[in-house]
C-alpha cells in the first residue's frame, strides 16, 4: 500500500484537524526515520494509521479491549489511551495490514513500552513533535530529537507525566516503565 492509498483509507475516520495532525506526524516520522535509521516506509504507514481509531465509539473500543485484546488494565487509565491498541486491531482486521512492526508502532504510540524498537520510537516521538503541535516544552524535545532519539523520548515522557500529574490523572504503568528503562539505559552508557 502506498501513501496515497493509505491516506484514502484513513481519511474518512479523521476530522479535518486530526487529518492535518496525521500529515504532520508523517512528515516528522519520515525525518526521524531517516535520521535514526528506521524503515521509512513502515514509519510512514504506521503514522498514517496511528489515529485510525481516535474517533471510534468508546464503548465499542472498551468492549474490544475486554473481549479480544490482551491488556485489560488499559481500561483503568482513561479513554484517551484506547485508540492505540484498538487502532492496531482495526488496522489489521479492516485495512488488512499484517506487518507486526507497523501494528506495534500504532499500538504503543500513546503509552510507549520498555525496549521499543526504533520504528516504535520514531512513531511515538513523531506524534509528539509533529509541526502542528504547540505547547510548553515542545521546542526542547524537537531540538533534542535532532541528535538523540532516546533522550527526546525521555523528555517527552517527562512532559507527559508532569502534565498528567498536575491534572491529578493516572499515569499508565507502561509509560512509567518506558521512562525508567530509557533512563537506566542512559546510565549504563
Short mmCIF file of C-alpha atoms in Angstrom, two decimals, residues 81-154:
data_model
loop_
_atom_site.label_atom_id
_atom_site.label_comp_id
_atom_site.label_asym_id
_atom_site.label_seq_id
_atom_site.Cartn_x
_atom_site.Cartn_y
_atom_site.Cartn_z
CA UNK A 81 -5.45 5.51 25.57
CA UNK A 82 -7.96 3.15 23.92
CA UNK A 83 -7.46 4.29 20.34
CA UNK A 84 -3.88 2.99 20.11
CA UNK A 85 -4.34 -0.73 20.86
CA UNK A 86 -7.80 -0.72 19.28
CA UNK A 87 -6.41 1.11 16.26
CA UNK A 88 -3.79 -1.60 15.76
CA UNK A 89 -6.55 -4.22 15.87
CA UNK A 90 -8.78 -2.34 13.41
CA UNK A 91 -5.90 -1.60 11.04
CA UNK A 92 -5.04 -5.28 10.94
CA UNK A 93 -8.62 -6.52 10.58
CA UNK A 94 -10.22 -3.76 8.49
CA UNK A 95 -7.35 -2.39 6.43
CA UNK A 96 -5.52 -5.70 6.16
CA UNK A 97 -2.08 -4.60 7.31
CA UNK A 98 -0.42 -7.65 8.87
CA UNK A 99 3.10 -6.28 9.45
CA UNK A 100 3.65 -6.68 13.20
CA UNK A 101 6.20 -3.85 13.36
CA UNK A 102 3.70 -1.39 11.89
CA UNK A 103 0.92 -2.66 14.15
CA UNK A 104 3.12 -2.39 17.26
CA UNK A 105 4.15 1.15 16.33
CA UNK A 106 0.45 2.03 16.21
CA UNK A 107 -0.30 0.06 19.40
CA UNK A 108 2.33 1.84 21.53
CA UNK A 109 2.27 5.36 20.09
CA UNK A 110 0.47 6.81 23.13
CA UNK A 111 1.94 4.91 26.07
CA UNK A 112 5.30 3.73 24.86
CA UNK A 113 6.67 0.45 26.18
CA UNK A 114 10.02 -0.67 27.55
CA UNK A 115 12.53 -1.69 24.90
CA UNK A 116 10.71 -0.11 21.97
CA UNK A 117 12.09 -0.76 18.52
CA UNK A 118 13.48 2.19 16.59
CA UNK A 119 10.31 2.19 14.47
CA UNK A 120 8.10 2.33 17.58
CA UNK A 121 10.22 5.16 18.97
CA UNK A 122 10.02 7.09 15.70
CA UNK A 123 6.21 6.93 15.55
CA UNK A 124 5.86 7.67 19.28
CA UNK A 125 8.06 10.76 19.00
CA UNK A 126 6.68 11.90 15.63
CA UNK A 127 3.20 12.02 17.16
CA UNK A 128 4.58 14.19 19.96
CA UNK A 129 6.73 16.63 17.94
CA UNK A 130 4.83 16.97 14.67
CA UNK A 131 4.93 20.57 13.36
CA UNK A 132 1.30 21.35 14.25
CA UNK A 133 1.82 20.82 17.97
CA UNK A 134 2.46 23.89 20.12
CA UNK A 135 2.83 23.62 23.88
CA UNK A 136 5.35 24.32 26.61
CA UNK A 137 8.48 22.21 26.27
CA UNK A 138 7.93 21.02 22.70
CA UNK A 139 10.78 23.05 21.22
CA UNK A 140 13.22 21.47 23.67
CA UNK A 141 12.06 17.99 22.63
CA UNK A 142 12.35 18.93 18.94
CA UNK A 143 15.89 20.20 19.46
CA UNK A 144 16.95 17.04 21.32
CA UNK A 145 15.34 14.93 18.57
CA UNK A 146 17.84 16.41 16.13
CA UNK A 147 20.57 14.21 17.65
CA UNK A 148 19.29 11.80 20.35
CA UNK A 149 16.10 9.77 19.90
CA UNK A 150 16.05 8.22 23.37
CA UNK A 151 16.79 11.48 25.16
CA UNK A 152 14.00 13.19 23.21
CA UNK A 153 11.57 10.45 24.23
CA UNK A 154 12.68 10.77 27.87
#
